[in-house]
mmCIF file of C-alpha atoms and ligand atoms in Angstrom:
data_model
loop_
_atom_site.group_PDB
_atom_site.id
_atom_site.type_symbol
_atom_site.label_atom_id
_atom_site.label_comp_id
_atom_site.label_asym_id
_atom_site.label_seq_id
_atom_site.Cartn_x
_atom_site.Cartn_y
_atom_site.Cartn_z
ATOM 1 C CA UNK A 1 -46.622 3.756 21.552
ATOM 2 C CA UNK A 2 -43.734 6.046 20.579
ATOM 3 C CA UNK A 3 -40.334 5.480 22.000
ATOM 4 C CA UNK A 4 -38.366 8.561 22.879
ATOM 5 C CA UNK A 5 -34.832 8.770 21.503
ATOM 6 C CA UNK A 6 -32.410 10.370 23.930
ATOM 7 C CA UNK A 7 -31.601 13.732 22.470
ATOM 8 C CA UNK A 8 -27.940 13.629 23.617
ATOM 9 C CA UNK A 9 -25.566 10.736 23.093
ATOM 10 C CA UNK A 10 -23.318 9.807 26.012
ATOM 11 C CA UNK A 11 -20.104 11.754 25.600
ATOM 12 C CA UNK A 12 -17.700 8.797 25.234
ATOM 13 C CA UNK A 13 -19.884 7.363 22.486
ATOM 14 C CA UNK A 14 -20.065 10.727 20.729
ATOM 15 C CA UNK A 15 -16.283 11.149 20.856
ATOM 16 C CA UNK A 16 -15.726 7.607 19.522
ATOM 17 C CA UNK A 17 -18.100 8.287 16.656
ATOM 18 C CA UNK A 18 -16.483 11.612 15.857
ATOM 19 C CA UNK A 19 -12.943 10.219 15.830
ATOM 20 C CA UNK A 20 -14.008 7.284 13.635
ATOM 21 C CA UNK A 21 -15.529 9.699 11.127
ATOM 22 C CA UNK A 22 -12.523 11.981 11.257
ATOM 23 C CA UNK A 23 -9.991 9.159 10.760
ATOM 24 C CA UNK A 24 -12.043 7.822 7.882
ATOM 25 C CA UNK A 25 -12.129 11.140 6.075
ATOM 26 C CA UNK A 26 -8.404 11.659 6.709
ATOM 27 C CA UNK A 27 -7.736 8.292 5.053
ATOM 28 C CA UNK A 28 -10.058 9.095 2.176
ATOM 29 C CA UNK A 29 -8.611 12.592 1.680
ATOM 30 C CA UNK A 30 -5.054 11.495 1.301
ATOM 31 C CA UNK A 31 -5.169 11.485 -2.482
ATOM 32 C CA UNK A 32 -4.448 8.256 -4.274
ATOM 33 C CA UNK A 33 -1.189 9.472 -5.788
ATOM 34 C CA UNK A 34 1.356 11.154 -5.878
ATOM 35 C CA UNK A 35 2.755 10.938 -2.413
ATOM 36 C CA UNK A 36 2.310 13.785 0.035
ATOM 37 C CA UNK A 37 5.884 15.082 0.274
ATOM 38 C CA UNK A 38 7.390 13.978 -3.021
ATOM 39 C CA UNK A 39 10.523 12.836 -1.175
ATOM 40 C CA UNK A 40 11.287 9.182 -1.477
ATOM 41 C CA UNK A 41 13.332 8.009 1.452
ATOM 42 C CA UNK A 42 15.597 5.071 0.754
ATOM 43 C CA UNK A 43 14.793 1.945 2.749
ATOM 44 C CA UNK A 44 18.065 0.637 4.097
ATOM 45 C CA UNK A 45 17.058 -2.907 4.781
ATOM 46 C CA UNK A 46 14.659 -4.088 2.077
ATOM 47 C CA UNK A 47 14.726 -7.620 3.431
ATOM 48 C CA UNK A 48 13.059 -6.506 6.648
ATOM 49 C CA UNK A 49 9.310 -6.669 7.316
ATOM 50 C CA UNK A 50 7.089 -5.442 5.779
ATOM 51 C CA UNK A 51 8.979 -4.728 2.538
ATOM 52 C CA UNK A 52 9.139 -8.217 0.997
ATOM 53 C CA UNK A 53 5.504 -8.818 1.935
ATOM 54 C CA UNK A 54 4.441 -5.631 0.183
ATOM 55 C CA UNK A 55 6.555 -6.538 -2.863
ATOM 56 C CA UNK A 56 4.913 -9.951 -3.083
ATOM 57 C CA UNK A 57 1.500 -8.381 -2.891
ATOM 58 C CA UNK A 58 2.429 -5.957 -5.723
ATOM 59 C CA UNK A 59 3.323 -8.921 -7.955
ATOM 60 C CA UNK A 60 0.202 -10.787 -6.950
ATOM 61 C CA UNK A 61 -2.113 -7.856 -7.579
ATOM 62 C CA UNK A 62 -0.379 -7.166 -10.883
ATOM 63 C CA UNK A 63 -0.902 -10.759 -11.937
ATOM 64 C CA UNK A 64 -4.547 -10.630 -10.947
ATOM 65 C CA UNK A 65 -5.124 -7.449 -12.871
ATOM 66 C CA UNK A 66 -3.340 -8.437 -16.031
ATOM 67 C CA UNK A 67 -3.618 -12.211 -16.186
ATOM 68 C CA UNK A 68 0.225 -12.416 -16.135
ATOM 69 C CA UNK A 69 1.913 -15.021 -14.005
ATOM 70 C CA UNK A 70 5.062 -13.310 -12.780
ATOM 71 C CA UNK A 71 6.776 -15.021 -9.906
ATOM 72 C CA UNK A 72 8.331 -12.926 -7.199
ATOM 73 C CA UNK A 73 12.068 -13.353 -6.652
ATOM 74 C CA UNK A 74 13.229 -10.498 -4.434
ATOM 75 C CA UNK A 75 13.053 -6.788 -3.796
ATOM 76 C CA UNK A 76 16.458 -5.153 -4.386
ATOM 77 C CA UNK A 77 15.722 -1.477 -3.677
ATOM 78 C CA UNK A 78 12.965 0.403 -1.946
ATOM 79 C CA UNK A 79 11.787 3.861 -0.979
ATOM 80 C CA UNK A 80 8.996 5.102 1.218
ATOM 81 C CA UNK A 81 7.077 8.356 1.304
ATOM 82 C CA UNK A 82 4.176 8.556 3.740
ATOM 83 C CA UNK A 83 1.884 5.602 3.009
ATOM 84 C CA UNK A 84 3.574 4.891 -0.344
ATOM 85 C CA UNK A 85 6.202 2.262 -0.978
ATOM 86 C CA UNK A 86 8.159 2.375 -4.214
ATOM 87 C CA UNK A 87 9.820 -0.925 -4.741
ATOM 88 C CA UNK A 88 12.215 -2.307 -7.321
ATOM 89 C CA UNK A 89 11.455 -5.948 -7.670
ATOM 90 C CA UNK A 90 13.032 -8.852 -9.486
ATOM 91 C CA UNK A 91 10.499 -11.348 -10.773
ATOM 92 C CA UNK A 92 10.510 -14.043 -13.391
ATOM 93 C CA UNK A 93 8.101 -14.446 -16.280
ATOM 94 C CA UNK A 94 9.244 -18.079 -16.357
ATOM 95 C CA UNK A 95 11.558 -17.341 -19.271
ATOM 96 C CA UNK A 96 13.848 -14.816 -17.631
ATOM 97 C CA UNK A 97 14.319 -12.808 -14.405
ATOM 98 C CA UNK A 98 13.267 -9.196 -15.049
ATOM 99 C CA UNK A 99 13.203 -5.985 -13.121
ATOM 100 C CA UNK A 100 10.060 -4.132 -12.226
ATOM 101 C CA UNK A 101 9.080 -1.000 -10.375
ATOM 102 C CA UNK A 102 5.935 -0.964 -8.231
ATOM 103 C CA UNK A 103 4.262 1.591 -6.045
ATOM 104 C CA UNK A 104 1.973 0.314 -3.327
ATOM 105 C CA UNK A 105 -0.120 2.363 -0.946
ATOM 106 C CA UNK A 106 -0.094 0.870 2.538
ATOM 107 C CA UNK A 107 -2.772 2.271 4.808
ATOM 108 C CA UNK A 108 -2.839 1.187 8.441
ATOM 109 C CA UNK A 109 -6.299 2.567 9.118
ATOM 110 C CA UNK A 110 -8.428 1.400 7.573
ATOM 111 C CA UNK A 111 -6.023 -1.401 6.878
ATOM 112 C CA UNK A 112 -5.542 -1.687 3.139
ATOM 113 C CA UNK A 113 -2.724 -2.303 0.658
ATOM 114 C CA UNK A 114 -3.333 -1.187 -2.861
ATOM 115 C CA UNK A 115 -1.128 -1.433 -5.940
ATOM 116 C CA UNK A 116 -0.828 1.995 -7.538
ATOM 117 C CA UNK A 117 1.302 0.963 -10.491
ATOM 118 C CA UNK A 118 3.535 -1.808 -11.722
ATOM 119 C CA UNK A 119 5.842 -1.459 -14.669
ATOM 120 C CA UNK A 120 9.025 -2.795 -16.250
ATOM 121 C CA UNK A 121 12.143 -1.099 -14.953
ATOM 122 C CA UNK A 122 15.394 -0.640 -16.867
HETATM 123 C C1 NAG B 201 -5.005 -12.814 -6.573
HETATM 124 O O1 NAG B 201 -5.923 -13.835 -6.936
HETATM 125 C C2 NAG B 201 -5.771 -15.036 -6.152
HETATM 126 C C3 NAG B 201 -6.673 -16.089 -6.714
HETATM 127 O O2 NAG B 201 -7.990 -15.606 -6.859
HETATM 128 C C4 NAG B 201 -6.063 -14.727 -4.682
HETATM 129 O O3 NAG B 201 -5.855 -15.886 -3.888
HETATM 130 C C5 NAG B 201 -5.126 -13.643 -4.205
HETATM 131 O O4 NAG B 201 -5.428 -13.250 -2.860
HETATM 132 C C6 NAG B 201 -5.164 -12.429 -5.124
HETATM 133 N N1 NAG B 201 -4.131 -11.500 -4.697
HETATM 134 C C7 NAG B 201 -4.372 -10.223 -4.451
HETATM 135 C C8 NAG B 201 -3.217 -9.482 -3.959
HETATM 136 O O5 NAG B 201 -5.450 -9.719 -4.594
#
């Protein structure tokens, strides 16, 4: 016996599906890098959430990718542009505290934080 599929989805379900698809493609279409506006806005209080958390994640992802074992000390300067955080981080390689620059993409939906780059800073 064949079951008949309803030809029209209930409207609320249809709208929910459409907005999910739209949000997803918006997230995917924001290119990986560079940032949308190219204007880095200085973060006044880099000790405030979520900046230190993002900085720690940058160090952790960098360590995982490279096999290094840098240890996070602090973030001393930061900028934001759209979903991108550009953070200047002090970390130790267990010999000496050094300065690094990291860019992390922080997406709220779908929730994801991704290290874009991590490099030594002068
Ligand atoms: C790095 O690897 C460790 C050990 O596998 C894991 O616990 C941690 O979540 C990883 N960090 C990131 C940011 O992926």
